[in-house]
Coordinates of C-alpha atoms and ligand atoms in Angstrom, one line a residue:
X15 CA 49.9 32.3 9.7
X16 CA 51.6 30.7 12.8
X17 CA 53.9 33.5 14.2
X18 CA 50.4 35.7 14.2
X19 CA 48.5 33.8 16.9
X20 CA 50.5 34.6 20.1
X21 CA 49.7 38.1 19.1
X22 CA 46.1 37.9 18.5
X23 CA 46.2 36.4 22.2
X24 CA 48.0 39.2 23.8
X25 CA 45.3 41.4 22.2
X26 CA 42.3 39.3 23.2
X27 CA 43.1 36.9 25.8
X28 CA 44.0 39.7 28.3
X29 CA 42.5 42.2 30.6
X30 CA 43.3 45.5 30.6
X31 CA 42.6 46.2 26.9
X32 CA 44.5 49.4 25.4
X33 CA 41.1 51.3 24.4
X34 CA 39.9 52.5 28.0
X35 CA 43.6 53.4 29.2
X36 CA 43.7 56.9 29.8
X37 CA 46.7 58.5 29.1
X38 CA 48.9 59.6 31.7
X39 CA 48.7 56.2 33.1
X40 CA 51.8 53.8 32.7
X41 CA 51.3 52.1 36.3
X42 CA 53.1 49.4 36.7
X43 CA 51.4 46.7 38.9
X44 CA 51.4 46.7 42.5
X45 CA 53.3 43.1 43.0
X46 CA 55.9 41.0 40.8
X47 CA 54.2 38.2 40.3
X48 CA 51.8 37.7 37.9
X49 CA 48.1 38.8 38.2
X50 CA 45.4 36.3 39.0
X51 CA 41.8 37.4 40.6
X52 CA 40.3 36.3 43.5
X53 CA 37.6 38.8 43.0
X54 CA 36.9 41.7 40.0
X55 CA 35.7 45.2 40.5
X56 CA 32.1 45.5 40.8
X57 CA 31.7 42.0 42.4
X58 CA 28.5 41.3 44.1
X59 CA 29.3 41.4 47.8
X60 CA 26.9 41.8 51.4
X61 CA 25.7 45.4 50.8
X62 CA 28.2 46.7 48.4
X63 CA 30.1 46.2 45.1
X64 CA 33.7 45.2 45.4
X65 CA 35.4 48.5 45.0
X66 CA 38.8 47.1 43.7
X67 CA 40.6 43.8 42.9
X68 CA 41.7 40.8 44.6
X69 CA 44.6 39.8 43.6
X70 CA 45.8 36.4 45.1
X71 CA 49.0 36.0 46.8
X72 CA 50.0 31.8 45.9
X73 CA 48.1 31.3 49.5
X74 CA 51.5 33.0 51.4
X75 CA 51.7 36.3 53.3
X76 CA 54.9 38.5 53.1
X77 CA 55.0 39.2 49.2
X78 CA 56.4 42.8 48.8
X79 CA 53.8 45.7 47.3
X80 CA 55.1 48.3 44.8
X81 CA 54.2 51.8 44.6
X82 CA 52.4 51.4 40.7
X83 CA 53.2 54.9 40.2
X84 CA 55.3 57.7 42.2
X85 CA 53.1 60.0 44.5
X86 CA 53.1 60.7 48.6
X87 CA 51.2 58.7 51.2
X88 CA 47.8 60.4 51.3
X89 CA 45.6 57.9 54.2
X90 CA 47.1 55.1 56.8
X91 CA 44.3 53.1 58.6
X92 CA 44.9 50.3 60.4
X93 CA 41.9 48.2 61.7
X94 CA 40.7 44.7 63.1
X95 CA 37.9 44.9 60.5
X96 CA 37.6 46.2 56.4
X97 CA 40.7 46.8 54.9
X98 CA 43.0 45.7 58.0
X99 CA 46.0 47.7 57.4
X100 CA 45.6 49.4 54.4
X101 CA 47.8 52.2 52.6
X102 CA 46.5 54.7 50.1
X103 CA 48.7 56.8 47.8
X104 CA 48.1 60.2 45.8
X105 CA 49.9 60.4 42.5
X106 CA 50.6 63.4 40.7
X107 CA 48.3 62.2 37.5
X108 CA 45.3 62.6 39.6
X109 CA 44.4 58.5 40.8
X110 CA 44.6 56.9 44.1
X111 CA 46.2 53.9 44.5
X112 CA 44.9 51.5 47.4
X113 CA 46.5 48.4 48.9
X114 CA 44.3 46.9 51.9
X115 CA 44.6 43.5 54.0
X116 CA 48.2 44.2 54.7
X117 CA 50.9 42.2 56.8
X118 CA 52.8 45.2 57.5
X119 CA 54.0 48.4 55.8
X120 CA 57.6 49.1 54.5
X121 CA 60.3 49.9 57.4
X122 CA 60.0 53.5 56.9
X123 CA 55.8 53.7 56.7
X124 CA 56.0 51.0 59.8
X125 CA 58.0 53.3 61.8
X126 CA 55.7 56.5 61.0
X127 CA 52.8 54.5 61.8
X128 CA 54.1 52.4 65.2
X129 CA 54.7 56.2 66.0
X130 CA 51.2 57.2 66.0
X131 CA 50.2 54.0 67.4
X132 CA 52.5 54.2 70.6
X133 CA 51.6 58.2 70.8
X134 CA 47.9 57.3 71.3
X135 CA 48.1 54.3 72.3
X136 CA 46.0 52.3 70.0
X137 CA 46.5 49.2 67.6
X138 CA 43.3 50.8 65.5
X139 CA 44.7 54.1 63.8
X140 CA 43.8 56.2 61.0
X141 CA 46.1 59.3 59.6
X142 CA 46.4 61.4 56.6
X143 CA 50.1 62.3 56.4
X144 CA 50.5 66.0 55.2
X145 CA 51.5 66.1 51.5
X146 CA 54.9 65.1 50.9
X147 CA 55.4 63.7 54.3
X148 CA 55.6 60.4 52.8
X149 CA 56.9 60.3 49.7
X150 CA 57.4 57.2 47.0
X151 CA 59.2 56.9 43.7
X152 CA 57.5 54.5 41.2
X153 CA 58.3 50.8 42.2
X154 CA 59.1 51.7 45.9
X155 CA 58.6 48.6 48.4
X156 CA 55.4 49.9 50.4
X157 CA 54.3 47.3 52.2
X158 CA 53.8 43.5 52.3
X159 CA 50.7 41.3 51.9
X160 CA 48.5 39.8 54.3
X161 CA 45.6 38.7 55.5
X162 CA 44.4 41.2 58.0
X163 CA 41.0 42.7 58.6
X164 CA 37.8 41.6 57.0
X165 CA 40.0 38.7 54.0
X166 CA 38.9 35.5 54.5
X167 CA 42.4 34.2 53.0
X168 CA 45.9 35.8 51.9
X169 CA 45.5 38.4 49.0
X170 CA 45.9 41.6 48.4
X171 CA 42.9 43.8 48.0
X172 CA 44.2 47.0 45.2
X173 CA 41.9 49.8 44.2
X174 CA 42.7 52.7 42.0
X175 CA 40.1 56.0 42.7
X176 CA 39.6 59.2 41.0
X177 CA 41.5 61.6 43.9
X178 CA 38.8 64.5 43.4
X179 CA 35.6 62.3 44.0
X180 CA 36.9 59.6 45.5
X181 CA 35.2 57.3 43.3
X182 CA 36.6 53.8 42.6
X183 CA 37.6 53.0 39.3
X184 CA 37.6 49.6 37.2
X185 CA 41.8 48.5 37.9
X186 CA 41.5 47.0 34.7
X187 CA 41.1 49.7 32.5
X188 CA 44.8 50.8 33.5
X189 CA 46.8 48.3 31.5
X190 CA 47.3 45.6 34.4
X191 CA 47.7 41.9 32.5
X192 CA 45.1 39.4 33.5
X193 CA 45.4 36.3 31.1
X194 CA 41.4 35.8 30.7
X195 CA 40.0 33.3 27.8
X196 CA 36.9 31.9 29.6
X197 CA 33.6 33.0 29.0
X198 CA 31.5 34.0 31.4
X199 CA 28.8 31.0 33.3
X200 CA 25.4 31.1 33.3
X201 CA 24.4 29.4 36.3
X202 CA 20.3 30.7 36.2
X203 CA 17.8 32.4 34.4
X204 CA 14.9 34.2 36.1
X205 CA 11.1 35.6 34.9
X206 CA 9.5 38.1 36.9
X207 CA 6.2 39.4 36.6
X208 CA 6.2 43.1 37.2
X209 CA 2.6 44.9 37.4
X210 CA -0.2 43.6 39.2
X211 CA -2.1 41.0 36.7
X212 CA 1.4 40.2 34.9
X213 CA 2.3 36.8 35.0
X214 CA 4.9 34.3 33.5
X215 CA 4.2 30.8 32.7
X216 CA 1.2 31.0 34.5
X217 CA 2.7 32.2 38.1
X218 CA 2.3 35.5 39.6
X219 CA 5.9 35.3 41.2
X220 CA 9.8 34.7 40.0
X221 CA 10.4 31.3 37.8
X222 CA 13.2 29.9 36.9
X223 CA 13.7 29.4 33.4
X224 CA 15.8 26.0 31.8
X225 CA 18.6 26.7 28.6
X226 CA 20.3 24.4 27.0
X227 CA 23.4 25.4 24.9
X228 CA 23.2 25.6 21.5
X229 CA 25.6 24.1 18.5
X230 CA 27.5 27.6 17.8
X231 CA 28.1 28.2 21.9
X232 CA 25.1 30.4 22.6
X233 CA 22.2 29.2 25.0
X234 CA 18.6 29.1 24.2
X235 CA 15.5 29.5 26.9
X236 CA 12.6 27.3 26.6
X237 CA 9.9 29.8 25.4
X238 CA 8.3 31.9 27.9
X239 CA 4.3 32.2 27.8
X240 CA 4.2 35.4 29.5
X241 CA 1.7 38.6 29.6
X242 CA 2.0 42.3 31.0
X243 CA 5.4 43.8 32.0
X244 CA 8.1 41.4 32.8
X245 CA 11.4 41.1 33.7
X246 CA 14.5 39.2 33.4
X247 CA 17.4 38.2 36.2
X248 CA 20.3 36.1 35.9
X249 CA 22.9 34.0 38.3
X250 CA 26.4 34.4 36.8
X251 CA 30.0 34.5 37.4
X252 CA 33.5 34.8 35.7
X253 CA 36.7 32.7 36.3
X254 CA 39.8 33.9 35.0
X255 CA 42.6 31.7 33.9
X256 CA 44.6 29.8 36.0
X257 CA 41.8 30.0 39.2
X258 CA 39.0 28.6 40.0
X259 CA 37.5 31.6 41.8
X260 CA 34.0 32.5 40.9
X261 CA 34.4 36.2 40.1
X262 CA 32.1 38.7 39.0
X263 CA 31.1 39.5 35.0
X264 CA 32.0 42.8 33.8
X265 CA 28.9 43.9 31.7
X266 CA 25.1 42.8 31.4
X267 CA 23.0 43.4 28.5
X268 CA 19.9 42.8 28.0
X269 CA 18.4 43.1 24.4
X270 CA 14.5 43.1 23.1
X271 CA 13.8 42.2 19.3
X272 CA 17.3 43.8 18.7
X273 CA 16.9 46.9 20.7
X274 CA 19.3 47.3 23.8
X275 CA 16.5 47.6 26.8
X276 CA 19.7 47.3 29.7
X277 CA 23.5 47.5 29.3
X278 CA 24.8 48.0 32.7
X279 CA 28.8 47.9 33.3
X280 CA 31.1 47.7 36.1
X281 CA 33.4 50.6 34.9
X282 CA 32.8 53.0 38.0
X283 CA 30.2 54.0 41.1
X284 CA 30.5 56.1 44.5
X285 CA 30.5 54.4 47.6
X286 CA 27.1 56.8 48.3
X287 CA 25.6 54.5 46.2
X288 CA 26.9 51.1 47.1
X289 CA 24.4 49.9 49.2
X290 CA 21.6 50.0 46.5
X291 CA 23.3 46.6 45.1
X292 CA 19.8 45.2 47.6
X293 CA 17.6 46.5 44.9
X294 CA 20.0 45.3 41.5
X295 CA 19.4 41.5 43.4
X296 CA 16.5 39.9 44.1
X297 CA 16.8 40.1 47.7
X298 CA 14.7 37.8 49.1
X299 CA 15.9 35.0 47.0
X300 CA 19.6 35.9 48.4
X301 CA 18.8 35.9 51.7
X302 CA 17.2 32.2 51.3
X303 CA 20.2 30.9 49.3
X304 CA 23.1 33.2 49.8
X305 CA 23.3 33.3 45.9
X306 CA 22.5 37.0 43.7
X307 CA 20.7 37.1 41.2
X308 CA 21.0 40.3 39.1
X309 CA 17.9 41.6 37.7
X310 CA 18.4 43.2 33.8
X311 CA 15.5 45.6 35.0
X312 CA 15.5 48.6 37.7
X313 CA 13.6 48.0 40.4
X314 CA 11.5 51.2 42.5
X315 CA 14.1 52.4 45.4
X316 CA 17.2 51.8 42.9
X317 CA 19.8 54.8 42.6
X318 CA 22.7 53.3 40.8
X319 CA 24.4 55.1 38.1
X320 CA 25.9 51.9 36.3
X321 CA 23.9 51.8 33.5
X322 CA 24.7 52.9 30.4
X323 CA 21.7 52.6 28.8
X324 CA 18.3 51.8 30.6
X325 CA 15.2 51.7 28.1
X326 CA 12.0 51.2 30.0
X327 CA 13.7 50.5 33.2
X328 CA 14.4 47.6 31.3
X329 CA 11.3 46.4 31.9
X330 CA 9.4 44.8 29.0
X331 CA 5.7 44.9 27.8
X332 CA 4.3 41.6 26.5
X333 CA 1.1 42.1 24.6
X334 CA -1.0 39.2 23.4
X335 CA -0.5 37.0 20.6
X336 CA 3.0 38.4 20.1
X337 CA 6.4 37.2 20.1
X338 CA 9.5 38.2 21.5
X339 CA 13.5 37.7 21.1
X340 CA 15.1 38.4 24.4
X341 CA 18.7 38.3 24.2
X342 CA 21.1 38.5 27.3
X343 CA 24.6 38.6 27.2
X344 CA 27.1 38.6 29.9
X345 CA 30.7 39.7 29.3
X346 CA 33.6 39.9 30.9
X347 CA 36.7 42.8 30.7
X348 CA 38.9 40.2 28.1
X349 CA 35.6 40.5 25.6
X350 CA 34.6 36.9 26.4
X351 CA 31.0 37.1 26.4
X352 CA 27.9 34.4 26.9
X353 CA 24.4 34.8 25.0
X354 CA 21.3 33.4 25.7
X355 CA 18.1 33.8 23.6
X356 CA 14.5 33.6 25.5
X357 CA 11.8 33.5 23.1
X358 CA 8.6 35.0 24.6
X359 CA 4.9 34.4 23.4
X360 CA 2.7 37.0 24.8
X361 CA -0.7 35.0 26.0
X362 CA -2.5 35.4 29.1
X363 CA -3.0 31.8 30.7
X364 CA -5.0 31.2 34.1
X365 CA -2.8 31.5 37.5
X366 CA -1.9 28.1 38.4
X367 CA -2.4 29.1 42.1
X368 CA -3.7 32.3 43.3
X369 CA -0.8 33.7 45.8
X370 CA -1.9 36.6 48.1
X371 CA 0.6 38.9 49.7
X372 CA 0.4 38.2 53.3
X373 CA -1.1 41.5 55.1
X374 CA -0.3 42.4 58.6
X375 CA -1.3 45.5 60.8
X376 CA 2.3 46.4 60.1
X377 CA 2.7 48.4 57.0
X378 CA 5.5 50.6 55.9
X379 CA 5.7 52.8 53.1
X380 CA 8.9 53.6 52.0
X381 CA 9.2 57.3 51.9
X382 CA 7.5 57.6 55.3
X383 CA 8.8 56.9 59.0
X384 CA 7.0 54.2 60.6
X385 CA 6.9 53.4 64.8
X386 CA 5.6 50.2 66.2
X387 CA 5.0 49.7 70.1
X388 CA 5.3 45.9 70.7
X389 CA 4.9 44.0 74.0
X390 CA 8.2 45.3 76.1
X391 CA 9.8 46.6 73.1
X392 CA 9.6 49.3 70.5
X393 CA 10.8 50.0 66.9
X394 CA 11.6 52.8 64.5
X395 CA 12.1 53.1 60.9
X396 CA 12.5 56.2 59.6
X397 CA 11.6 57.4 56.3
X398 CA 13.6 55.5 53.1
X399 CA 14.6 52.5 55.3
X400 CA 13.0 50.4 53.0
X401 CA 13.1 50.4 49.1
X402 CA 9.5 49.6 48.8
X403 CA 6.4 49.5 50.4
X404 CA 5.5 46.6 52.8
X405 CA 4.0 44.4 55.0
X406 CA 5.8 43.7 58.2
X407 CA 5.2 40.6 60.5
X408 CA 6.2 42.0 63.8
X409 CA 5.8 40.0 67.3
X410 CA 7.0 39.4 70.6
X411 CA 7.5 35.6 71.3
X412 CA 8.4 35.1 74.8
X413 CA 12.1 37.1 75.2
X414 CA 12.4 37.7 71.7
X415 CA 11.3 40.5 69.5
X416 CA 10.6 39.2 66.1
X417 CA 11.1 41.8 63.2
X418 CA 9.7 40.1 60.1
X419 CA 12.8 38.0 58.8
X420 CA 15.9 39.5 56.9
X421 CA 14.4 38.7 53.6
X422 CA 14.0 42.6 53.2
X423 CA 16.9 44.9 52.8
X424 CA 17.0 47.9 54.4
X425 CA 18.8 51.1 53.4
X426 CA 19.0 52.7 56.7
X427 CA 19.2 51.5 60.6
X428 CA 15.9 51.3 62.3
X429 CA 15.9 51.9 66.3
X430 CA 15.2 48.8 68.6
X431 CA 14.2 49.9 72.1
X432 CA 13.6 47.1 74.9
X433 CA 11.9 48.0 78.0
X434 CA 14.3 46.6 80.7
X435 CA 12.3 47.8 83.8
X436 CA 11.8 44.2 85.1
X437 CA 15.3 43.4 85.2
X438 CA 17.0 44.0 88.6
X439 CA 19.6 47.0 88.7
X440 CA 22.6 45.4 89.3
X441 CA 22.2 43.1 86.3
X442 CA 21.7 45.7 83.7
X443 CA 25.5 46.1 83.4
X444 CA 25.9 42.4 82.0
X445 CA 22.8 42.6 80.0
X446 CA 22.8 43.1 75.8
X447 CA 20.6 43.1 73.2
X448 CA 21.7 40.1 70.8
X449 CA 20.6 39.1 67.4
X450 CA 19.9 35.6 67.1
X451 CA 21.4 34.1 64.1
X452 CA 20.5 31.5 61.7
X453 CA 21.7 28.8 64.2
X454 CA 19.8 30.7 67.2
X455 CA 22.9 31.8 68.7
X456 CA 23.0 35.2 70.3
X457 CA 25.1 37.8 69.1
X458 CA 26.2 40.8 70.6
X459 CA 24.4 44.1 69.1
X460 CA 25.6 47.5 70.3
X461 CA 23.6 48.3 73.3
X462 CA 22.9 51.8 74.1
X463 CA 21.8 51.3 77.9
X464 CA 19.8 54.5 78.8
X465 CA 17.4 54.2 82.7
X466 CA 14.7 51.6 81.8
X467 CA 15.8 51.5 78.2
X468 CA 18.4 49.6 75.9
X469 CA 18.1 50.2 72.9
X470 CA 19.8 49.5 69.4
X471 CA 20.6 50.4 65.7
X472 CA 21.0 48.4 63.1
X473 CA 20.1 47.6 58.8
X474 CA 19.6 44.1 59.7
X475 CA 15.5 42.4 60.1
X476 CA 15.6 39.2 62.3
X477 CA 15.6 37.9 65.6
X478 CA 16.3 40.0 68.5
X479 CA 16.7 39.2 72.2
X480 CA 18.4 40.5 75.5
X481 CA 21.1 38.4 76.7
X482 CA 23.6 38.3 79.8
X483 CA 27.4 37.5 80.0
X484 CA 28.5 37.1 83.4
X485 CA 31.8 35.6 82.1
X486 CA 35.3 37.4 81.8
X487 CA 37.3 36.9 78.4
X488 CA 40.1 34.4 78.8
X489 CA 44.0 35.2 78.0
X490 CA 46.6 32.6 77.7
X491 CA 49.9 32.6 76.5
X492 CA 50.7 31.2 73.1
X493 CA 53.9 31.2 72.0
X494 CA 55.7 31.0 75.9
X495 CA 55.3 30.3 79.6
X496 CA 55.6 32.0 82.6
X497 CA 59.0 32.5 83.7
X498 CA 60.6 31.5 80.5
X499 CA 64.1 33.2 78.6
X500 CA 62.7 34.6 75.5
X501 CA 66.1 35.8 74.5
X502 CA 65.8 34.6 70.7
X503 CA 62.2 35.3 70.6
X504 CA 61.0 38.0 67.9
X505 CA 57.7 38.4 69.0
X506 CA 55.3 37.5 72.0
X507 CA 51.7 36.0 71.3
X508 CA 48.8 35.3 74.0
X509 CA 45.3 34.0 72.9
X510 CA 42.1 35.8 73.8
X511 CA 38.3 35.1 73.7
X512 CA 35.1 35.7 75.1
X513 CA 32.3 33.6 75.4
X514 CA 28.9 35.7 74.5
X515 CA 29.2 39.5 74.2
X516 CA 33.0 39.2 72.5
X517 CA 36.0 41.6 73.4
X518 CA 35.3 45.3 73.5
X519 CA 39.0 46.5 74.6
X520 CA 42.5 45.2 74.9
X521 CA 45.6 46.6 76.5
X522 CA 49.1 45.7 77.5
X523 CA 51.8 46.8 79.7
X524 CA 55.4 46.1 79.6
X525 CA 57.0 46.9 83.0
X526 CA 54.6 49.5 83.1
X527 CA 54.7 51.2 79.8
X528 CA 52.0 50.6 77.3
X529 CA 53.0 48.0 74.7
X530 CA 51.4 48.1 70.9
X531 CA 49.9 44.6 70.9
X532 CA 48.7 43.2 67.2
X533 CA 45.1 42.4 67.1
X534 CA 44.0 39.5 65.2
X535 CA 40.0 38.6 65.5
X536 CA 40.5 35.5 63.0
X537 CA 43.3 33.7 65.0
X538 CA 41.9 35.4 68.3
X539 CA 45.8 36.4 68.9
X540 CA 47.6 39.5 70.4
X541 CA 51.0 39.7 69.2
X542 CA 53.8 41.8 70.7
X543 CA 56.9 42.5 68.4
X544 CA 60.1 42.9 70.8
X545 CA 61.3 44.5 67.9
X546 CA 59.2 48.0 69.3
X547 CA 62.0 47.6 72.1
X548 CA 59.8 48.2 75.1
X549 CA 61.3 47.1 78.0
X550 CA 64.6 46.4 77.6
X551 CA 65.0 44.9 81.1
X552 CA 66.1 41.5 81.4
X553 CA 63.3 40.7 83.5
X554 CA 60.0 41.6 81.7
X555 CA 56.6 42.3 83.9
X556 CA 54.1 41.6 81.5
X557 CA 50.4 42.6 82.2
X558 CA 47.5 42.0 79.6
X559 CA 44.0 43.5 80.5
X560 CA 40.9 41.9 78.6
X561 CA 37.4 43.7 78.9
X562 CA 34.0 42.3 77.1
X563 CA 31.3 44.0 75.5
X564 CA 29.3 43.9 79.3
X565 CA 32.3 44.9 80.9
X566 CA 33.9 41.8 82.1
X567 CA 37.7 42.5 82.5
X568 CA 40.4 39.5 83.0
X569 CA 43.8 40.4 83.5
X570 CA 46.4 38.0 82.8
X571 CA 50.2 38.9 84.3
X572 CA 53.3 37.1 84.2
X573 CA 57.3 37.3 84.3
X574 CA 59.5 36.4 81.0
X575 CA 63.0 37.1 80.9
X576 CA 65.3 38.4 77.8
X577 CA 68.9 39.0 77.5
Ligands
LIG19 ZN1 38.6 42.8 47.5

């Protein structure tokens, strides 16, 4: 009997359960270290679902990354933001694998992309190599792990997509071993009244329910007294073995008196639907608490496809005098699950307080465009900007336009236009539209300047104002000094920064020739690699120019020497 135990752990203690794995997919892992996740597929992120898994790289960069299957490089993208340096491989079995936030590519791919960067004179490039240009065998070295783009710590972002429709698929369905014997953690449970006159515990708004652990390991909530159409929401995370990361859960089920009402599973989705995450979460709660409640019911405007089944939109009609047993089950991909039972008793009790929706003169219907004239500004919302009809709170305070608060999610860009006729013409170039962040600091927003009007487009409500940037960026050497001998140096690095509107462009020349400088916004660093072998002369005249978003420009010139 003892000998059987490891087998049982093997069967139930791992992700990548064989029951999911489609035929013809014998992928090898992308890294040669045990897979520990800092992020799961479908995990709730800002305005999107996570399209892959984040594999921890032992707090290091530079770990070799391998092709999971033979194939051909179908796309390479280098960007300051998002995926940073990313590589896409199309495999003959119909899948595409994606590797992101890379430090650098393998020598062959690196040479290919550098040739393009020098030709286009740009660090940021994107290319779709012709089929067969860069072919790979399974297990070939393709890159090294890094922290480029919108990554906040070293890791490998890894995806598997269907090559035909580009839909990202849960990579853990393809046999990668991830140790996980830990049940999902339930952090909070919430009840929502969903129609006029429905209520939960004498409230017409969301209420949080208390719950406690039972002897059998399941959870039991206090009895909810409710009437009318109601729904539930949960705050939860899942942890894998050997890591503290709070990852997303894989499956959410809601049963009412034994019948499945909601079955939501993160197996696949499309990039076209990812922003509808804002209808799955309680967005106002998220805006205030930076924590996400996942609704077990479908709200208006929700066009998500991840429901295996959804009865009555996951809404429950509570009748007077009846009792209901609502069961919520959260599961991870290894089959660990956490269950909660919520007893509900149907009774219409008076509201403790009456809460009226705030009415304003600025009403938007979700399916209709709306345009509002404010003092010195105009705002236009195209149809389907909002998921639900709403009364907006719009006002102008001093020179700041207050567009509601960022508690309502938007699906499409609105346009905000400022009248700048009172600003002297010679000051306009340095003037830009800024969004005031949570601490009221102005953040540059891409500003379109046309005569007397400046406009911007955004999907974020909040406070916007006009700001002026008159200071040029700063440039300083980081690992060298002027007139220094740099014979044994592998790279040259400079720090660049801008005080207000931010860096828009940079370029560098060595003895008059354009050189590739890799820009890492997180560390404000520009780096040139001497291996590029531009300007092999003894005396190197370096010239770096940086421009901010208001056209203020700084040039730094110096001489260094190399043998
Ligand atoms: Zn990721």
